[in-house]
Amino acid sequence: MADIASVLGSMFSLIIVTSLGYVATKLGYLSAEIRPKLSALILNITLPCTILVSVGKVDSSTGAEAITWSFVLAFALFFVMLAAGFIAVQLLRVPRAERSLYLFMGVLTNTGFIGFAVLESIFGGASVFLGSIFIAVSNVFLYSIGIAVLRSGSRRAQAADGAPRRRFIDVRGMLKDMVNAPLIASLIAMAVFFAGVELPSPVVQAADMAGGITAPLAMMLVGISIANANLREVLSEWRLWGFTIIRFLVAPLAAYAILALAVPSELALGVFVIMLAMPTGSMAGPLATTYGQDGNLAARGTIVSTIASFAIVPVLMAVMSMA
């Protein structure tokens, strides 16, 4: 487990890179229009390269235990997130019309972009491989149960003429979202690890070079989002801040206190806690709008939870390092 001084240094480095993205946006070098292309670049090229390289950084002597527990905890992750979101919604007395959206904000987290950047900076490359297991498993639940939760909140929505809005289940769209480049890279990485195959050196070096820009690009994307947000409006959302504290801080702390008694792999448990604490993903807004929910509220939730994560992660790591 990384010491707290190292964690603070790593998080401060991520904050600096995020600030560079913010400044670059304010100076006109970056813009909101470029975000989709940068996101696609990370999702489809640099992040898969990071995952493929990470498999070679797993210690074979402890890899089996860590991987086994990663699979177990990955299956639990989505349901822990959903339960934590439900508790937060009840405690904060979230209006009924917004409850399903809050629950969705609690399960659609930024594990792929910020998550891998944080994992690699704190735990090293081996944790990225374990993190890919969490994403591969939780995506199945996210794009099935998670979307169902989001859709449930719009059942009473009506079209402009007052008639009930017609709905359908886009199975093809859900499957398309599930089967993405990071998932494929995760499956390849697992196959390589279990088969004991060693990738050619030029391939590893090329993937390492391409994957090396994943973390800085991901954090610059966060800077772009913050630069284009109305921070006064965002910071005044008291219920979003309450939800963030309960869902992204209290829940990971409680989960760690319980699981530390049963999980022998410190690395797998550390990855689980960090994944559980990752902020709401940037796709929450567009997906909310697609399914008839308030996309602006979801976008503000992304900004609030992301800003808070720079303080939440060091707190979690401090608690885990003292245990």
PDB file of N, CA, C and O in Angstrom, residues 108-157:
ATOM      1  N   LEU A 108     -22.563   5.205 -12.701  1.00  0.00           N
ATOM      2  CA  LEU A 108     -21.790   5.525 -13.908  1.00  0.00           C
ATOM      3  C   LEU A 108     -20.599   6.377 -13.493  1.00  0.00           C
ATOM      4  O   LEU A 108     -20.659   7.603 -13.465  1.00  0.00           O
ATOM      5  N   THR A 109     -19.515   5.723 -13.142  1.00  0.00           N
ATOM      6  CA  THR A 109     -18.362   6.448 -12.602  1.00  0.00           C
ATOM      7  C   THR A 109     -17.217   6.514 -13.601  1.00  0.00           C
ATOM      8  O   THR A 109     -17.144   5.737 -14.551  1.00  0.00           O
ATOM      9  N   ASN A 110     -16.307   7.437 -13.367  1.00  0.00           N
ATOM     10  CA  ASN A 110     -15.199   7.687 -14.290  1.00  0.00           C
ATOM     11  C   ASN A 110     -14.012   6.764 -13.993  1.00  0.00           C
ATOM     12  O   ASN A 110     -12.896   7.217 -13.758  1.00  0.00           O
ATOM     13  N   THR A 111     -14.291   5.472 -13.995  1.00  0.00           N
ATOM     14  CA  THR A 111     -13.225   4.501 -13.704  1.00  0.00           C
ATOM     15  C   THR A 111     -12.232   4.388 -14.850  1.00  0.00           C
ATOM     16  O   THR A 111     -11.049   4.134 -14.640  1.00  0.00           O
ATOM     17  N   GLY A 112     -12.705   4.567 -16.084  1.00  0.00           N
ATOM     18  CA  GLY A 112     -11.839   4.381 -17.230  1.00  0.00           C
ATOM     19  C   GLY A 112     -10.806   5.468 -17.423  1.00  0.00           C
ATOM     20  O   GLY A 112      -9.660   5.188 -17.768  1.00  0.00           O
ATOM     21  N   PHE A 113     -11.189   6.730 -17.206  1.00  0.00           N
ATOM     22  CA  PHE A 113     -10.270   7.828 -17.440  1.00  0.00           C
ATOM     23  C   PHE A 113      -9.527   8.204 -16.163  1.00  0.00           C
ATOM     24  O   PHE A 113      -8.350   7.939 -15.999  1.00  0.00           O
ATOM     25  N   ILE A 114     -10.227   8.820 -15.227  1.00  0.00           N
ATOM     26  CA  ILE A 114      -9.597   9.243 -13.975  1.00  0.00           C
ATOM     27  C   ILE A 114      -9.159   8.032 -13.156  1.00  0.00           C
ATOM     28  O   ILE A 114      -8.095   8.036 -12.539  1.00  0.00           O
ATOM     29  N   GLY A 115      -9.982   6.978 -13.163  1.00  0.00           N
ATOM     30  CA  GLY A 115      -9.679   5.804 -12.356  1.00  0.00           C
ATOM     31  C   GLY A 115      -8.313   5.216 -12.650  1.00  0.00           C
ATOM     32  O   GLY A 115      -7.514   4.978 -11.749  1.00  0.00           O
ATOM     33  N   PHE A 116      -8.009   4.990 -13.913  1.00  0.00           N
ATOM     34  CA  PHE A 116      -6.723   4.414 -14.278  1.00  0.00           C
ATOM     35  C   PHE A 116      -5.579   5.377 -13.997  1.00  0.00           C
ATOM     36  O   PHE A 116      -4.478   4.961 -13.618  1.00  0.00           O
ATOM     37  N   ALA A 117      -5.831   6.670 -14.182  1.00  0.00           N
ATOM     38  CA  ALA A 117      -4.785   7.663 -13.887  1.00  0.00           C
ATOM     39  C   ALA A 117      -4.428   7.639 -12.405  1.00  0.00           C
ATOM     40  O   ALA A 117      -3.252   7.678 -12.024  1.00  0.00           O
ATOM     41  N   VAL A 118      -5.441   7.551 -11.552  1.00  0.00           N
ATOM     42  CA  VAL A 118      -5.221   7.518 -10.104  1.00  0.00           C
ATOM     43  C   VAL A 118      -4.563   6.207  -9.694  1.00  0.00           C
ATOM     44  O   VAL A 118      -3.599   6.191  -8.911  1.00  0.00           O
ATOM     45  N   LEU A 119      -5.055   5.084 -10.221  1.00  0.00           N
ATOM     46  CA  LEU A 119      -4.493   3.781  -9.872  1.00  0.00           C
ATOM     47  C   LEU A 119      -3.017   3.693 -10.221  1.00  0.00           C
ATOM     48  O   LEU A 119      -2.195   3.265  -9.408  1.00  0.00           O
ATOM     49  N   GLU A 120      -2.686   4.098 -11.441  1.00  0.00           N
ATOM     50  CA  GLU A 120      -1.298   3.991 -11.880  1.00  0.00           C
ATOM     51  C   GLU A 120      -0.380   4.897 -11.074  1.00  0.00           C
ATOM     52  O   GLU A 120       0.752   4.527 -10.750  1.00  0.00           O
ATOM     53  N   SER A 121      -0.858   6.088 -10.719  1.00  0.00           N
ATOM     54  CA  SER A 121      -0.017   7.026  -9.978  1.00  0.00           C
ATOM     55  C   SER A 121       0.186   6.593  -8.532  1.00  0.00           C
ATOM     56  O   SER A 121       1.208   6.911  -7.921  1.00  0.00           O
ATOM     57  N   ILE A 122      -0.764   5.847  -7.981  1.00  0.00           N
ATOM     58  CA  ILE A 122      -0.681   5.448  -6.567  1.00  0.00           C
ATOM     59  C   ILE A 122      -0.114   4.039  -6.394  1.00  0.00           C
ATOM     60  O   ILE A 122       0.817   3.813  -5.617  1.00  0.00           O
ATOM     61  N   PHE A 123      -0.670   3.070  -7.130  1.00  0.00           N
ATOM     62  CA  PHE A 123      -0.304   1.667  -6.941  1.00  0.00           C
ATOM     63  C   PHE A 123       0.665   1.123  -7.981  1.00  0.00           C
ATOM     64  O   PHE A 123       1.208   0.039  -7.807  1.00  0.00           O
ATOM     65  N   GLY A 124       0.837   1.827  -9.096  1.00  0.00           N
ATOM     66  CA  GLY A 124       1.714   1.323 -10.145  1.00  0.00           C
ATOM     67  C   GLY A 124       0.951   0.604 -11.240  1.00  0.00           C
ATOM     68  O   GLY A 124      -0.281   0.440 -11.193  1.00  0.00           O
ATOM     69  N   GLY A 125       1.686   0.143 -12.264  1.00  0.00           N
ATOM     70  CA  GLY A 125       1.081  -0.433 -13.461  1.00  0.00           C
ATOM     71  C   GLY A 125       0.264  -1.687 -13.221  1.00  0.00           C
ATOM     72  O   GLY A 125      -0.725  -1.929 -13.917  1.00  0.00           O
ATOM     73  N   ALA A 126       0.641  -2.516 -12.252  1.00  0.00           N
ATOM     74  CA  ALA A 126      -0.106  -3.757 -11.997  1.00  0.00           C
ATOM     75  C   ALA A 126      -1.554  -3.481 -11.630  1.00  0.00           C
ATOM     76  O   ALA A 126      -2.457  -4.254 -11.970  1.00  0.00           O
ATOM     77  N   SER A 127      -1.808  -2.373 -10.953  1.00  0.00           N
ATOM     78  CA  SER A 127      -3.165  -2.046 -10.534  1.00  0.00           C
ATOM     79  C   SER A 127      -4.060  -1.721 -11.720  1.00  0.00           C
ATOM     80  O   SER A 127      -5.281  -1.890 -11.652  1.00  0.00           O
ATOM     81  N   VAL A 128      -3.469  -1.250 -12.818  1.00  0.00           N
ATOM     82  CA  VAL A 128      -4.251  -0.956 -14.019  1.00  0.00           C
ATOM     83  C   VAL A 128      -4.848  -2.240 -14.583  1.00  0.00           C
ATOM     84  O   VAL A 128      -6.003  -2.273 -15.017  1.00  0.00           O
ATOM     85  N   PHE A 129      -4.060  -3.309 -14.571  1.00  0.00           N
ATOM     86  CA  PHE A 129      -4.562  -4.606 -15.035  1.00  0.00           C
ATOM     87  C   PHE A 129      -5.732  -5.056 -14.167  1.00  0.00           C
ATOM     88  O   PHE A 129      -6.759  -5.510 -14.670  1.00  0.00           O
ATOM     89  N   LEU A 130      -5.590  -4.917 -12.851  1.00  0.00           N
ATOM     90  CA  LEU A 130      -6.680  -5.295 -11.952  1.00  0.00           C
ATOM     91  C   LEU A 130      -7.887  -4.392 -12.176  1.00  0.00           C
ATOM     92  O   LEU A 130      -9.040  -4.846 -12.149  1.00  0.00           O
ATOM     93  N   GLY A 131      -7.622  -3.104 -12.396  1.00  0.00           N
ATOM     94  CA  GLY A 131      -8.714  -2.173 -12.657  1.00  0.00           C
ATOM     95  C   GLY A 131      -9.485  -2.533 -13.912  1.00  0.00           C
ATOM     96  O   GLY A 131     -10.708  -2.337 -13.984  1.00  0.00           O
ATOM     97  N   SER A 132      -8.793  -3.078 -14.915  1.00  0.00           N
ATOM     98  CA  SER A 132      -9.474  -3.472 -16.149  1.00  0.00           C
ATOM     99  C   SER A 132     -10.456  -4.613 -15.899  1.00  0.00           C
ATOM    100  O   SER A 132     -11.473  -4.731 -16.584  1.00  0.00           O
ATOM    101  N   ILE A 133     -10.156  -5.452 -14.910  1.00  0.00           N
ATOM    102  CA  ILE A 133     -11.081  -6.531 -14.544  1.00  0.00           C
ATOM    103  C   ILE A 133     -12.371  -5.933 -13.979  1.00  0.00           C
ATOM    104  O   ILE A 133     -13.476  -6.371 -14.321  1.00  0.00           O
ATOM    105  N   PHE A 134     -12.217  -4.921 -13.124  1.00  0.00           N
ATOM    106  CA  PHE A 134     -13.388  -4.261 -12.540  1.00  0.00           C
ATOM    107  C   PHE A 134     -14.266  -3.650 -13.626  1.00  0.00           C
ATOM    108  O   PHE A 134     -15.493  -3.762 -13.593  1.00  0.00           O
ATOM    109  N   ILE A 135     -13.634  -3.006 -14.603  1.00  0.00           N
ATOM    110  CA  ILE A 135     -14.401  -2.360 -15.656  1.00  0.00           C
ATOM    111  C   ILE A 135     -15.107  -3.398 -16.528  1.00  0.00           C
ATOM    112  O   ILE A 135     -16.285  -3.239 -16.880  1.00  0.00           O
ATOM    113  N   ALA A 136     -14.398  -4.463 -16.872  1.00  0.00           N
ATOM    114  CA  ALA A 136     -14.981  -5.499 -17.728  1.00  0.00           C
ATOM    115  C   ALA A 136     -16.233  -6.101 -17.102  1.00  0.00           C
ATOM    116  O   ALA A 136     -17.241  -6.331 -17.782  1.00  0.00           O
ATOM    117  N   VAL A 137     -16.194  -6.338 -15.796  1.00  0.00           N
ATOM    118  CA  VAL A 137     -17.331  -6.957 -15.111  1.00  0.00           C
ATOM    119  C   VAL A 137     -18.446  -5.946 -14.847  1.00  0.00           C
ATOM    120  O   VAL A 137     -19.622  -6.202 -15.142  1.00  0.00           O
ATOM    121  N   SER A 138     -18.090  -4.777 -14.312  1.00  0.00           N
ATOM    122  CA  SER A 138     -19.118  -3.811 -13.923  1.00  0.00           C
ATOM    123  C   SER A 138     -19.850  -3.212 -15.110  1.00  0.00           C
ATOM    124  O   SER A 138     -21.014  -2.811 -14.988  1.00  0.00           O
ATOM    125  N   ASN A 139     -19.193  -3.160 -16.295  1.00  0.00           N
ATOM    126  CA  ASN A 139     -19.860  -2.623 -17.481  1.00  0.00           C
ATOM    127  C   ASN A 139     -21.086  -3.444 -17.873  1.00  0.00           C
ATOM    128  O   ASN A 139     -22.066  -2.913 -18.395  1.00  0.00           O
ATOM    129  N   VAL A 140     -21.013  -4.747 -17.621  1.00  0.00           N
ATOM    130  CA  VAL A 140     -22.157  -5.610 -17.927  1.00  0.00           C
ATOM    131  C   VAL A 140     -23.369  -5.185 -17.109  1.00  0.00           C
ATOM    132  O   VAL A 140     -24.496  -5.084 -17.630  1.00  0.00           O
ATOM    133  N   PHE A 141     -23.167  -4.901 -15.839  1.00  0.00           N
ATOM    134  CA  PHE A 141     -24.267  -4.469 -14.975  1.00  0.00           C
ATOM    135  C   PHE A 141     -24.686  -3.033 -15.279  1.00  0.00           C
ATOM    136  O   PHE A 141     -25.864  -2.695 -15.241  1.00  0.00           O
ATOM    137  N   LEU A 142     -23.698  -2.185 -15.589  1.00  0.00           N
ATOM    138  CA  LEU A 142     -23.984  -0.770 -15.832  1.00  0.00           C
ATOM    139  C   LEU A 142     -24.922  -0.585 -17.012  1.00  0.00           C
ATOM    140  O   LEU A 142     -25.906   0.155 -16.932  1.00  0.00           O
ATOM    141  N   TYR A 143     -24.616  -1.278 -18.118  1.00  0.00           N
ATOM    142  CA  TYR A 143     -25.402  -1.069 -19.326  1.00  0.00           C
ATOM    143  C   TYR A 143     -26.609  -1.998 -19.417  1.00  0.00           C
ATOM    144  O   TYR A 143     -27.231  -2.095 -20.477  1.00  0.00           O
ATOM    145  N   SER A 144     -26.944  -2.643 -18.331  1.00  0.00           N
ATOM    146  CA  SER A 144     -28.174  -3.425 -18.269  1.00  0.00           C
ATOM    147  C   SER A 144     -29.020  -2.915 -17.102  1.00  0.00           C
ATOM    148  O   SER A 144     -29.992  -2.186 -17.299  1.00  0.00           O
ATOM    149  N   ILE A 145     -28.597  -3.227 -15.880  1.00  0.00           N
ATOM    150  CA  ILE A 145     -29.334  -2.772 -14.701  1.00  0.00           C
ATOM    151  C   ILE A 145     -29.256  -1.259 -14.563  1.00  0.00           C
ATOM    152  O   ILE A 145     -30.254  -0.584 -14.246  1.00  0.00           O
ATOM    153  N   GLY A 146     -28.058  -0.684 -14.806  1.00  0.00           N
ATOM    154  CA  GLY A 146     -27.891   0.758 -14.660  1.00  0.00           C
ATOM    155  C   GLY A 146     -28.799   1.547 -15.586  1.00  0.00           C
ATOM    156  O   GLY A 146     -29.466   2.503 -15.165  1.00  0.00           O
ATOM    157  N   ILE A 147     -28.860   1.147 -16.854  1.00  0.00           N
ATOM    158  CA  ILE A 147     -29.735   1.829 -17.813  1.00  0.00           C
ATOM    159  C   ILE A 147     -31.202   1.617 -17.440  1.00  0.00           C
ATOM    160  O   ILE A 147     -32.029   2.524 -17.583  1.00  0.00           O
ATOM    161  N   ALA A 148     -31.523   0.436 -16.937  1.00  0.00           N
ATOM    162  CA  ALA A 148     -32.903   0.160 -16.515  1.00  0.00           C
ATOM    163  C   ALA A 148     -33.313   1.088 -15.381  1.00  0.00           C
ATOM    164  O   ALA A 148     -34.445   1.587 -15.338  1.00  0.00           O
ATOM    165  N   VAL A 149     -32.385   1.339 -14.445  1.00  0.00           N
ATOM    166  CA  VAL A 149     -32.658   2.273 -13.342  1.00  0.00           C
ATOM    167  C   VAL A 149     -32.908   3.669 -13.885  1.00  0.00           C
ATOM    168  O   VAL A 149     -33.846   4.364 -13.468  1.00  0.00           O
ATOM    169  N   LEU A 150     -32.077   4.105 -14.829  1.00  0.00           N
ATOM    170  CA  LEU A 150     -32.230   5.437 -15.405  1.00  0.00           C
ATOM    171  C   LEU A 150     -33.562   5.571 -16.130  1.00  0.00           C
ATOM    172  O   LEU A 150     -34.268   6.576 -15.994  1.00  0.00           O
ATOM    173  N   ARG A 151     -33.934   4.562 -16.890  1.00  0.00           N
ATOM    174  CA  ARG A 151     -35.191   4.588 -17.633  1.00  0.00           C
ATOM    175  C   ARG A 151     -36.398   4.582 -16.702  1.00  0.00           C
ATOM    176  O   ARG A 151     -37.436   5.155 -17.023  1.00  0.00           O
ATOM    177  N   SER A 152     -36.261   3.957 -15.533  1.00  0.00           N
ATOM    178  CA  SER A 152     -37.399   3.849 -14.615  1.00  0.00           C
ATOM    179  C   SER A 152     -37.873   5.209 -14.135  1.00  0.00           C
ATOM    180  O   SER A 152     -39.046   5.391 -13.813  1.00  0.00           O
ATOM    181  N   GLY A 153     -36.976   6.178 -14.084  1.00  0.00           N
ATOM    182  CA  GLY A 153     -37.348   7.502 -13.612  1.00  0.00           C
ATOM    183  C   GLY A 153     -38.138   8.309 -14.604  1.00  0.00           C
ATOM    184  O   GLY A 153     -38.700   9.355 -14.266  1.00  0.00           O
ATOM    185  N   SER A 154     -38.206   7.850 -15.858  1.00  0.00           N
ATOM    186  CA  SER A 154     -38.923   8.614 -16.879  1.00  0.00           C
ATOM    187  C   SER A 154     -40.197   7.907 -17.334  1.00  0.00           C
ATOM    188  O   SER A 154     -40.776   8.249 -18.346  1.00  0.00           O
ATOM    189  N   ARG A 155     -40.642   6.922 -16.571  1.00  0.00           N
ATOM    190  CA  ARG A 155     -41.849   6.194 -16.960  1.00  0.00           C
ATOM    191  C   ARG A 155     -43.088   7.079 -16.973  1.00  0.00           C
ATOM    192  O   ARG A 155     -43.995   6.885 -17.757  1.00  0.00           O
ATOM    193  N   ARG A 156     -43.090   8.073 -16.091  1.00  0.00           N
ATOM    194  CA  ARG A 156     -44.262   8.932 -16.019  1.00  0.00           C
ATOM    195  C   ARG A 156     -44.114  10.170 -16.891  1.00  0.00           C
ATOM    196  O   ARG A 156     -44.960  11.043 -16.889  1.00  0.00           O
ATOM    197  N   ALA A 157     -42.968  10.257 -17.606  1.00  0.00           N
ATOM    198  CA  ALA A 157     -42.755  11.416 -18.468  1.00  0.00           C
ATOM    199  C   ALA A 157     -43.753  11.404 -19.620  1.00  0.00           C
ATOM    200  O   ALA A 157     -44.206  10.359 -20.062  1.00  0.00           O
TER     201      ALA A 157
END
